[in-house]
Amino acid sequence: MRGLKLGVAAAALALIAVGCSENEPKYELEAVTGPSPFHGIHGITVTGAGKLLAGSVVGSTIYEVNRETGETSVFEGPPTGMADDLEEGPDGTLAWTAFLDGKVYARKPDGTLLTLAEGLPGMNSLAWTDDGRLFATQVFLGDALYELDPGGVNPPRKIMEGMGGLNGFDFGPDGKLYGPLWFKKKAARVDVDAGTIEVIAEGFATPAAANFNSKGELHVVDTEAGHVYRVNIETGEKTLLAEVEPAIDNLAFDAEDNLYITNMADNAVIHVDTATGASKTIVSGPLAIAGDIEISGGVIYIADLFSIRKFDIESGQVSELARVWSSNIDYPLSISATGERIAVAALTAGAVQTFDQTSERSLDLHHGFVTPADAVVLEDGSVIISEYARGAVMRVSGNDWSDRTDIVTGLQGPAMLKLDSAGGLYVSENLAGKIRHIDLGSGEMNTVAEGLEAPEGFDIAPDGRIIVAEVGAKRIAAIDPASGKKTVIKDNLPIGLAAPEAAPPLFIPTGVAIAEDGDIYFSSDLDARIYRLRKG
């Protein structure tokens, strides 16, 4: 009996320590959006053995895709599987670019993994020559063309720079390198030995990648327009072959000249019939990444990295507000809705943008912020922004947002924001494991809760408690802001995608939003979908 009493006492102490309550309602976990096969999809290739491989940057994974069933499996997993582009060489070596990590990897036919380049952020596209030479470019985080040593012995040799974003490219029958100049909206030919470049075609919206079929015909995809073109490399004439949704990233032909393209916003691999223009989606998902979320008017707004999406709670339908390149947005990862304004922040792009919620029209898009993790619009039109790496919460105002004032500094990873009913502001301090409250008038700051494990998204429940995702512990908990008492609502949740080595630890923020009926919705960065904790 004594042992039993001690056991009961220990259990009671454990409950008190985490603030659990027997009166806490039970929550059932259920998915409300369908599964997604990838975490964004980019590079694509068909190997000599006929394997269709597609690469994800955010997911740090190369996938094999069954062209008949759409079934996917992991070919090269994290952390070395990050692939913005990938291609097999003539000896069977598969090489790929780890865009965020600034590396190029190669897997030899015997299974040996080599690092061919490192310390080059933005390594984006690559291609082999028929005799086994390998070339790669930096794009977005650099603008240069390199030759790499396929054996991994010699360092990369820079050939040229400042081309204008030489993206997904291929060698032609003449031994020249052909590819799009993303920022110049043109297609170009490069002599890699002479180090010269010449434009061969113009008039694209945003050309993303180019590839030759077995007949020596160049094909170019336009990400902004959603077009697939055949381009005459002698005259520059463009022939439109197919139209799909914008956000095409790359393309590849198989040995029978079947064309496959990737669409990053739709997590899709698509087969395109170049004779008829018909397209068939092999695999796709309703969401690409599933970052932060916000509920407003029965709709869950989702910052989906390559788009801003909406989930109608009643109908279960997913629709779209905007997508990258076809709309003026820049890789949104967090989202808020206050009054008639929606605000989105792009952590890796340094951008913040607002929309009119009724018309869904973009009001402004501003860059130059230091890892903006979240943004909220105040009644007076000013915007509060958390700058994660700088450790600051700031206010911006003015027609051009030139009036930028720090409210608090010295924070450790300020992440997600939420206004309270009295005009104050809560912020989750991701690296410090705290939730803070800030008086926006005086700048006075108080600690509401501490000892949390990597807190990210949160919302205010009808009873005033803060419902927060402790991503480091893969759980959602409730915090009493008056006492700091914590109650674990649900653990073992599918959240906490590991960040690449060069990315901020927050990476893909887990969003939390509470519906009027008390149900808790959260985004899963692991599954790229939205879940609900249904109140029992």
Coordinates of C-alpha atoms in Angstrom, one line a residue:
M1 CA 0.0 0.0 0.0
R2 CA 2.8 2.4 0.9
G3 CA 4.3 1.8 -2.6
L4 CA 1.0 2.4 -4.2
K5 CA 0.5 5.7 -2.2
L6 CA 4.0 6.9 -3.3
G7 CA 3.2 6.1 -6.9
V8 CA 0.0 8.0 -6.8
A9 CA 1.7 11.0 -5.1
A10 CA 4.5 10.9 -7.8
A11 CA 1.8 10.9 -10.5
A12 CA 0.0 13.8 -8.9
L13 CA 3.2 15.8 -8.8
A14 CA 3.9 15.0 -12.4
L15 CA 0.4 16.3 -13.3
I16 CA 1.0 19.5 -11.3
A17 CA 4.4 20.0 -13.0
V18 CA 2.9 20.3 -16.4
G19 CA -0.3 21.8 -15.2
C20 CA -2.5 18.9 -16.4
S21 CA -6.1 18.8 -15.2
E22 CA -8.6 16.0 -15.0
N23 CA -11.2 18.6 -16.1
E24 CA -9.3 19.4 -19.3
P25 CA -11.4 18.3 -22.3
K26 CA -10.1 15.5 -24.5
Y27 CA -9.1 16.4 -28.1
E28 CA -9.2 14.0 -31.0
L29 CA -6.7 14.5 -33.8
E30 CA -7.9 14.5 -37.4
A31 CA -6.5 15.6 -40.7
V32 CA -8.7 18.2 -42.5
T33 CA -6.6 18.5 -45.7
G34 CA -5.4 15.7 -47.9
P35 CA -1.8 14.4 -47.8
S36 CA 1.0 15.9 -49.8
P37 CA 3.7 13.8 -51.4
F38 CA 6.6 16.3 -51.0
H39 CA 7.8 19.5 -49.2
G40 CA 7.8 21.5 -52.4
I41 CA 9.2 20.0 -55.6
H42 CA 11.9 21.3 -57.9
G43 CA 14.5 19.4 -59.9
I44 CA 13.5 16.4 -61.9
T45 CA 15.3 13.8 -64.0
V46 CA 14.9 10.4 -65.5
T47 CA 17.8 8.1 -65.0
G48 CA 19.3 5.6 -67.5
A49 CA 17.4 2.9 -65.7
G50 CA 14.2 4.7 -66.2
K51 CA 13.7 6.0 -62.6
L52 CA 11.9 9.3 -62.4
L53 CA 13.6 11.3 -59.6
A54 CA 12.4 14.6 -58.1
G55 CA 14.1 16.8 -55.6
S56 CA 12.8 18.9 -52.7
V57 CA 14.8 21.8 -51.1
V58 CA 12.7 22.3 -47.9
G59 CA 12.3 18.5 -47.4
S60 CA 16.0 17.8 -48.1
T61 CA 14.9 14.7 -50.0
I62 CA 15.1 13.2 -53.4
Y63 CA 12.0 11.1 -54.2
E64 CA 11.4 8.3 -56.7
V65 CA 8.1 8.7 -58.4
N66 CA 6.2 5.9 -60.1
R67 CA 5.1 7.3 -63.4
E68 CA 2.0 5.0 -63.6
T69 CA 0.6 5.2 -60.1
G70 CA 2.1 8.4 -58.7
E71 CA 3.4 6.5 -55.7
T72 CA 6.5 8.1 -54.1
S73 CA 9.4 6.8 -52.1
V74 CA 12.5 8.3 -50.6
F75 CA 15.6 7.8 -52.8
E76 CA 18.0 10.1 -50.8
G77 CA 16.8 11.4 -47.5
P78 CA 17.8 14.2 -45.2
P79 CA 20.1 15.9 -44.6
T80 CA 22.0 15.1 -47.8
G81 CA 19.0 14.8 -50.1
M82 CA 18.3 18.5 -50.6
A83 CA 18.0 18.9 -54.4
D84 CA 17.0 22.0 -56.4
D85 CA 18.3 20.2 -59.5
L86 CA 19.6 16.7 -60.2
E87 CA 21.0 14.8 -63.2
E88 CA 22.7 11.6 -63.9
G89 CA 26.1 11.6 -65.6
P90 CA 27.2 9.3 -68.4
D91 CA 28.9 6.9 -65.9
G92 CA 25.7 6.6 -63.8
T93 CA 26.8 9.1 -61.1
L94 CA 23.9 11.2 -59.8
A95 CA 24.7 14.8 -58.9
W96 CA 22.4 17.3 -57.2
T97 CA 22.5 20.8 -55.8
A98 CA 21.7 21.6 -52.1
F99 CA 20.5 25.1 -52.6
L100 CA 20.3 26.4 -49.0
D101 CA 23.3 24.5 -47.8
G102 CA 25.5 25.8 -50.7
K103 CA 26.7 22.3 -51.6
V104 CA 26.7 19.9 -54.6
Y105 CA 26.6 16.2 -53.9
A106 CA 27.2 13.2 -56.1
R107 CA 26.3 9.6 -55.5
K108 CA 28.6 7.2 -57.4
P109 CA 27.2 4.0 -58.9
D110 CA 28.9 2.0 -56.1
G111 CA 27.0 4.1 -53.5
T112 CA 29.8 6.4 -52.5
L113 CA 28.6 9.9 -51.6
L114 CA 30.9 12.8 -52.5
T115 CA 30.7 16.5 -51.8
L116 CA 31.8 18.3 -55.0
A117 CA 31.2 21.8 -53.8
E118 CA 30.4 23.7 -50.5
G119 CA 30.3 27.2 -49.3
L120 CA 28.5 28.4 -52.4
P121 CA 25.0 29.4 -51.3
G122 CA 22.3 29.3 -54.0
M123 CA 23.8 26.3 -55.9
N124 CA 20.8 25.8 -58.1
S125 CA 21.2 24.0 -61.5
L126 CA 23.6 21.5 -63.0
A127 CA 24.2 19.5 -66.2
W128 CA 26.7 16.9 -67.5
T129 CA 28.4 16.8 -70.9
D130 CA 28.4 13.6 -72.8
D131 CA 32.1 13.1 -71.9
G132 CA 31.5 13.5 -68.2
R133 CA 32.2 17.1 -67.4
L134 CA 29.9 18.7 -64.8
F135 CA 28.8 22.3 -64.6
A136 CA 26.6 24.1 -62.0
T137 CA 25.3 27.6 -61.3
Q138 CA 24.5 29.8 -58.4
V139 CA 21.1 31.6 -58.7
F140 CA 19.2 33.9 -56.3
L141 CA 21.9 33.7 -53.7
G142 CA 24.7 34.3 -56.2
D143 CA 25.0 34.5 -60.0
A144 CA 27.9 32.4 -61.3
L145 CA 28.8 29.4 -63.5
Y146 CA 31.3 26.8 -62.3
E147 CA 32.9 23.6 -63.5
L148 CA 33.0 20.9 -60.9
D149 CA 35.3 18.0 -60.4
P150 CA 33.1 14.8 -60.5
G151 CA 35.7 13.1 -58.4
G152 CA 35.4 15.7 -55.6
V153 CA 39.2 16.3 -55.5
N154 CA 39.6 19.7 -57.1
P155 CA 37.7 22.8 -56.0
P156 CA 35.0 24.3 -58.2
R157 CA 36.4 26.5 -61.1
K158 CA 34.5 29.7 -61.7
I159 CA 33.9 30.3 -65.4
M160 CA 31.8 33.4 -65.4
E161 CA 29.4 35.5 -63.3
G162 CA 26.7 38.1 -63.6
M163 CA 24.8 36.3 -66.3
G164 CA 21.3 37.2 -65.0
G165 CA 20.3 33.9 -63.3
L166 CA 21.3 31.0 -65.5
N167 CA 18.8 28.5 -64.2
G168 CA 17.9 24.9 -65.2
F169 CA 20.0 24.2 -68.3
D170 CA 21.1 21.5 -70.6
F171 CA 23.9 20.8 -73.1
G172 CA 22.8 20.8 -76.8
P173 CA 24.0 18.7 -79.7
D174 CA 26.6 21.4 -80.5
G175 CA 28.2 21.0 -77.1
K176 CA 27.0 24.4 -76.0
L177 CA 25.1 25.0 -72.7
Y178 CA 21.5 26.3 -73.2
G179 CA 19.4 27.7 -70.4
P180 CA 17.1 30.5 -69.3
L181 CA 18.2 33.8 -67.8
W182 CA 15.6 34.1 -65.1
F183 CA 16.0 37.8 -64.3
K184 CA 16.5 38.9 -67.9
K185 CA 13.5 36.9 -69.2
K186 CA 15.6 35.4 -72.0
A187 CA 17.1 32.1 -73.1
A188 CA 20.8 32.0 -73.8
R189 CA 23.6 29.9 -75.2
V190 CA 26.9 29.5 -73.3
D191 CA 30.3 28.4 -74.6
V192 CA 31.7 26.9 -71.3
D193 CA 35.3 26.8 -72.7
A194 CA 35.4 30.3 -74.1
G195 CA 33.4 31.7 -71.2
T196 CA 31.0 33.6 -73.6
I197 CA 27.2 34.0 -73.5
E198 CA 24.7 35.0 -76.2
V199 CA 20.9 35.5 -76.1
I200 CA 19.0 33.1 -78.4
A201 CA 15.3 33.9 -77.5
E202 CA 13.4 36.6 -75.8
G203 CA 9.8 37.5 -74.7
F204 CA 9.4 35.1 -71.8
A205 CA 7.6 36.1 -68.6
T206 CA 10.0 34.2 -66.2
P207 CA 11.8 31.3 -67.9
A208 CA 12.8 28.7 -65.4
A209 CA 14.5 25.8 -67.1
A210 CA 15.4 24.3 -70.5
N211 CA 16.1 20.8 -71.8
F212 CA 16.6 19.0 -75.1
N213 CA 14.8 15.9 -76.3
S214 CA 16.4 13.1 -78.3
K215 CA 15.8 15.0 -81.6
G216 CA 17.9 18.0 -80.4
E217 CA 14.9 20.2 -79.9
L218 CA 15.1 22.7 -77.0
H219 CA 12.2 23.0 -74.7
V220 CA 11.8 25.9 -72.2
V221 CA 9.3 26.2 -69.3
D222 CA 8.0 29.6 -68.2
T223 CA 7.2 29.6 -64.5
E224 CA 5.3 32.9 -64.4
A225 CA 3.1 32.1 -67.4
G226 CA 2.7 28.3 -66.9
H227 CA 3.8 27.7 -70.5
V228 CA 5.9 25.0 -72.2
Y229 CA 7.7 26.2 -75.3
R230 CA 9.7 24.6 -78.1
V231 CA 12.5 27.0 -79.1
N232 CA 14.4 27.1 -82.3
I233 CA 18.0 27.6 -81.3
E234 CA 18.9 29.1 -84.6
T235 CA 16.1 31.6 -85.1
G236 CA 14.8 32.1 -81.5
E237 CA 11.2 31.3 -82.6
K238 CA 9.1 30.0 -79.8
T239 CA 6.2 27.6 -80.3
L240 CA 3.7 27.2 -77.4
L241 CA 3.2 23.5 -76.7
A242 CA 1.2 23.4 -73.5
E243 CA -0.3 25.6 -70.7
V244 CA -0.5 24.5 -67.1
E245 CA -0.8 26.3 -63.8
P246 CA 2.1 28.8 -63.1
A247 CA 5.0 27.9 -60.8
I248 CA 6.7 25.4 -63.1
D249 CA 10.2 24.7 -61.8
N250 CA 11.9 22.2 -64.0
L251 CA 11.5 19.6 -66.8
A252 CA 13.0 16.3 -68.0
F253 CA 12.6 13.9 -70.9
D254 CA 12.8 10.2 -70.7
A255 CA 14.4 7.9 -73.4
E256 CA 11.1 7.9 -75.3
D257 CA 10.8 11.7 -75.3
N258 CA 8.0 11.8 -72.7
L259 CA 8.1 15.2 -71.0
Y260 CA 7.7 15.6 -67.3
I261 CA 7.6 18.9 -65.4
T262 CA 7.4 19.9 -61.8
N263 CA 5.1 22.5 -60.2
M264 CA 6.4 23.8 -56.9
A265 CA 3.1 25.4 -55.7
D266 CA 1.0 22.3 -56.4
N267 CA 3.6 19.7 -55.2
A268 CA 3.1 18.2 -58.6
V269 CA 4.8 16.1 -61.2
I270 CA 3.0 16.5 -64.6
H271 CA 3.3 14.6 -67.8
V272 CA 3.0 16.8 -70.9
D273 CA 2.2 15.5 -74.4
T274 CA 4.3 17.7 -76.6
A275 CA 2.3 16.7 -79.7
T276 CA -1.2 17.6 -78.4
G277 CA -0.4 19.9 -75.5
A278 CA -2.4 17.7 -73.1
S279 CA -1.2 17.5 -69.6
K280 CA -1.8 14.8 -67.0
T281 CA -0.9 15.2 -63.3
I282 CA 0.9 12.1 -62.0
V283 CA 1.0 13.2 -58.4
S284 CA 0.2 16.4 -56.5
G285 CA -1.0 17.7 -53.1
P286 CA -3.5 20.3 -51.9
L287 CA -0.7 22.1 -50.0
A288 CA 3.0 22.4 -50.7
I289 CA 4.6 23.2 -47.4
A290 CA 1.9 24.3 -44.8
G291 CA 3.5 27.1 -42.8
D292 CA 1.7 29.5 -40.4
I293 CA -2.2 29.7 -40.4
E294 CA -4.9 32.1 -39.3
I295 CA -8.7 31.8 -39.0
S296 CA -10.9 34.6 -40.1
G297 CA -14.6 34.4 -41.1
G298 CA -14.8 30.6 -41.2
V299 CA -11.7 30.4 -43.4
I300 CA -8.2 29.2 -42.5
Y301 CA -5.6 31.3 -44.3
I302 CA -2.4 29.3 -45.0
A303 CA 1.1 30.6 -45.7
D304 CA 2.1 27.8 -48.0
L305 CA 5.6 29.1 -49.1
F306 CA 4.8 29.0 -52.8
S307 CA 1.3 30.4 -52.4
I308 CA -1.3 31.8 -50.0
R309 CA -4.2 29.4 -49.7
K310 CA -7.6 29.3 -48.0
F311 CA -9.3 26.3 -46.4
D312 CA -13.0 26.7 -46.0
I313 CA -13.9 25.0 -42.6
E314 CA -17.5 24.2 -43.5
S315 CA -17.0 22.9 -47.0
G316 CA -13.5 21.5 -46.6
Q317 CA -12.4 23.1 -49.9
V318 CA -8.9 24.5 -50.5
S319 CA -8.6 27.5 -52.8
E320 CA -5.9 30.0 -53.6
L321 CA -5.4 33.7 -52.9
A322 CA -2.1 34.1 -54.7
R323 CA 1.0 32.1 -55.9
V324 CA 4.6 32.9 -56.5
W325 CA 5.6 34.4 -59.8
S326 CA 2.1 34.6 -61.3
S327 CA 1.2 36.9 -58.4
N328 CA 3.3 39.6 -56.7
I329 CA 4.2 37.6 -53.5
D330 CA 7.5 36.4 -52.2
Y331 CA 7.6 33.0 -50.5
P332 CA 5.2 33.6 -47.5
L333 CA 5.7 31.6 -44.4
S334 CA 3.6 33.4 -41.8
I335 CA 0.2 35.0 -42.0
S336 CA -2.2 37.0 -39.8
A337 CA -5.6 38.7 -40.2
T338 CA -6.6 41.7 -38.2
G339 CA -9.6 43.8 -39.1
E340 CA -9.8 44.0 -42.9
R341 CA -6.1 43.4 -43.4
I342 CA -4.0 40.3 -44.0
A343 CA -0.3 40.4 -43.4
V344 CA 2.2 37.8 -44.6
A345 CA 5.9 37.6 -43.8
A346 CA 8.6 35.8 -45.8
L347 CA 11.3 34.6 -43.4
T348 CA 13.9 33.7 -46.0
A349 CA 13.1 36.4 -48.5
G350 CA 13.2 39.3 -46.0
A351 CA 9.7 40.5 -47.2
V352 CA 6.5 41.6 -45.6
Q353 CA 3.2 42.2 -47.5
T354 CA -0.4 43.2 -46.7
F355 CA -3.6 42.5 -48.5
D356 CA -7.2 43.8 -48.3
Q357 CA -9.1 40.8 -46.9
T358 CA -12.3 41.6 -48.8
S359 CA -10.9 42.2 -52.3
E360 CA -7.8 40.0 -51.7
R361 CA -5.9 42.7 -53.4
S362 CA -2.2 43.3 -52.5
L363 CA -1.7 46.6 -50.9
D364 CA 2.1 46.6 -50.6
L365 CA 5.2 44.4 -50.7
H366 CA 8.3 45.6 -48.9
H367 CA 11.8 43.9 -48.6
G368 CA 14.8 44.6 -46.5
F369 CA 13.7 43.0 -43.2
V370 CA 16.0 40.7 -41.3
T371 CA 14.4 37.3 -41.2
P372 CA 10.8 38.6 -40.6
A373 CA 9.1 35.8 -38.8
D374 CA 5.6 37.3 -38.5
A375 CA 3.7 40.5 -39.1
V376 CA 0.4 42.0 -37.8
V377 CA -1.5 45.1 -38.9
L378 CA -2.7 47.6 -36.3
E379 CA -5.9 49.7 -36.4
D380 CA -3.9 52.7 -37.5
G381 CA -2.5 50.9 -40.4
S382 CA 1.0 50.5 -39.0
V383 CA 2.5 47.0 -39.0
I384 CA 4.3 45.1 -36.2
I385 CA 7.0 42.8 -37.4
S386 CA 9.2 40.3 -35.5
E387 CA 12.7 40.0 -36.9
Y388 CA 13.9 36.6 -35.8
A389 CA 17.7 36.8 -36.3
R390 CA 18.0 40.4 -35.1
G391 CA 16.0 39.6 -32.0
A392 CA 13.7 42.6 -32.4
V393 CA 10.0 43.5 -32.6
M394 CA 9.5 46.6 -34.7
R395 CA 6.8 48.9 -36.0
V396 CA 6.7 50.2 -39.5
S397 CA 4.5 53.0 -40.9
G398 CA 4.3 55.6 -43.6
N399 CA 3.3 55.2 -47.3
D400 CA 6.6 53.5 -48.1
W401 CA 7.2 51.9 -44.7
S402 CA 10.3 54.1 -44.3
D403 CA 9.4 54.8 -40.7
R404 CA 10.8 51.8 -38.9
T405 CA 11.1 51.9 -35.1
D406 CA 12.2 49.1 -32.7
I407 CA 9.7 48.4 -29.9
V408 CA 11.9 45.8 -28.1
T409 CA 15.3 44.3 -28.9
G410 CA 17.5 41.7 -27.3
L411 CA 15.0 38.8 -27.8
Q412 CA 16.1 35.3 -28.6
G413 CA 14.4 34.3 -31.8
P414 CA 11.1 36.4 -31.6
A415 CA 8.7 34.4 -33.8
M416 CA 4.9 34.5 -34.0
L417 CA 2.8 37.5 -32.9
K418 CA -0.8 37.9 -31.6
L419 CA -2.6 41.0 -30.5
D420 CA -4.6 40.9 -27.3
S421 CA -8.0 42.6 -26.7
A422 CA -6.4 45.5 -24.9
G423 CA -4.0 46.6 -27.7
G424 CA -1.0 44.7 -26.3
L425 CA 1.0 42.1 -28.1
Y426 CA 2.1 38.5 -27.4
V427 CA 5.2 37.1 -29.0
S428 CA 6.7 33.6 -28.9
E429 CA 10.4 33.7 -28.2
N430 CA 11.4 30.6 -30.0
L431 CA 15.1 30.2 -28.9
A432 CA 14.5 31.3 -25.3
G433 CA 11.4 29.1 -24.8
K434 CA 9.2 31.9 -23.6
I435 CA 6.0 33.8 -24.4
R436 CA 6.3 37.5 -23.8
H437 CA 3.7 40.3 -23.6
I438 CA 4.6 43.7 -24.9
D439 CA 2.8 47.0 -24.1
L440 CA 2.9 48.6 -27.6
G441 CA 2.6 52.1 -26.1
S442 CA 5.3 52.0 -23.5
G443 CA 7.4 49.1 -24.9
E444 CA 7.2 47.4 -21.4
M445 CA 7.7 43.7 -21.7
N446 CA 6.7 40.9 -19.3
T447 CA 7.3 37.2 -19.4
V448 CA 4.0 35.2 -19.5
A449 CA 5.5 31.7 -19.7
E450 CA 9.0 30.2 -19.8
G451 CA 10.5 26.8 -19.9
L452 CA 8.7 26.0 -23.2
E453 CA 10.4 23.8 -25.9
A454 CA 10.8 25.9 -29.1
P455 CA 7.4 27.7 -29.0
E456 CA 6.1 28.8 -32.4
G457 CA 2.6 29.5 -33.5
F458 CA -0.2 30.3 -30.9
D459 CA -3.7 31.7 -30.6
I460 CA -5.9 33.0 -27.8
A461 CA -8.7 30.6 -26.7
P462 CA -12.2 31.9 -25.8
D463 CA -11.3 31.3 -22.1
G464 CA -8.2 33.6 -22.4
R465 CA -5.6 30.9 -22.4
I466 CA -2.8 30.9 -24.9
I467 CA -2.7 27.7 -27.0
V468 CA 0.8 27.2 -28.3
A469 CA 2.8 24.7 -30.4
E470 CA 5.8 23.6 -28.5
V471 CA 7.5 22.3 -31.6
G472 CA 10.6 21.0 -29.7
A473 CA 8.4 18.7 -27.8
K474 CA 6.0 18.0 -30.7
R475 CA 3.0 19.0 -28.6
I476 CA 0.4 21.7 -28.2
A477 CA -0.2 23.2 -24.7
A478 CA -2.4 25.7 -23.1
I479 CA -0.9 28.6 -21.0
D480 CA -2.8 30.6 -18.4
P481 CA -1.4 34.1 -19.0
A482 CA -2.1 35.1 -15.4
S483 CA -0.3 32.3 -13.6
G484 CA 1.9 30.9 -16.4
K485 CA 0.5 27.4 -15.7
K486 CA 0.9 25.0 -18.6
T487 CA -1.5 22.3 -19.6
V488 CA -0.5 19.7 -22.2
I489 CA -3.4 19.3 -24.7
K490 CA -1.9 16.8 -27.1
D491 CA 1.5 15.4 -27.7
N492 CA 3.3 13.2 -30.3
L493 CA 2.1 15.5 -33.0
P494 CA 3.5 15.6 -36.6
I495 CA 5.4 18.9 -36.2
G496 CA 9.0 19.8 -36.1
L497 CA 10.6 19.5 -39.5
A498 CA 14.4 19.8 -39.0
A499 CA 15.9 22.9 -40.5
P500 CA 18.8 22.7 -42.9
E501 CA 22.2 23.7 -41.5
A502 CA 22.1 27.1 -43.1
A503 CA 18.5 28.0 -42.2
P504 CA 17.1 29.7 -39.1
P505 CA 15.9 27.1 -36.5
L506 CA 12.3 28.4 -36.9
F507 CA 12.5 27.4 -40.6
I508 CA 8.8 26.4 -41.4
P509 CA 6.7 27.8 -38.6
T510 CA 4.0 25.7 -37.1
G511 CA 0.8 27.7 -37.1
V512 CA -2.0 27.4 -34.5
A513 CA -5.6 28.8 -34.9
I514 CA -8.7 28.3 -32.8
A515 CA -12.2 28.2 -34.3
E516 CA -15.3 29.7 -32.7
D517 CA -16.4 26.2 -31.5
G518 CA -13.1 25.8 -29.6
D519 CA -11.5 23.3 -32.1
I520 CA -7.8 23.8 -32.5
Y521 CA -6.2 23.8 -35.9
F522 CA -2.5 23.5 -36.6
S523 CA -0.2 23.2 -39.6
S524 CA 2.1 20.2 -39.9
D525 CA 5.4 20.9 -41.5
L526 CA 6.2 17.2 -41.4
D527 CA 3.1 16.1 -43.4
A528 CA 2.4 19.4 -45.3
R529 CA -1.2 19.4 -44.2
I530 CA -3.6 20.9 -41.7
Y531 CA -4.9 19.1 -38.7
R532 CA -7.7 19.7 -36.2
L533 CA -7.8 18.9 -32.5
R534 CA -11.6 18.4 -32.2
K535 CA -12.8 19.2 -28.7
G536 CA -14.5 16.2 -27.1

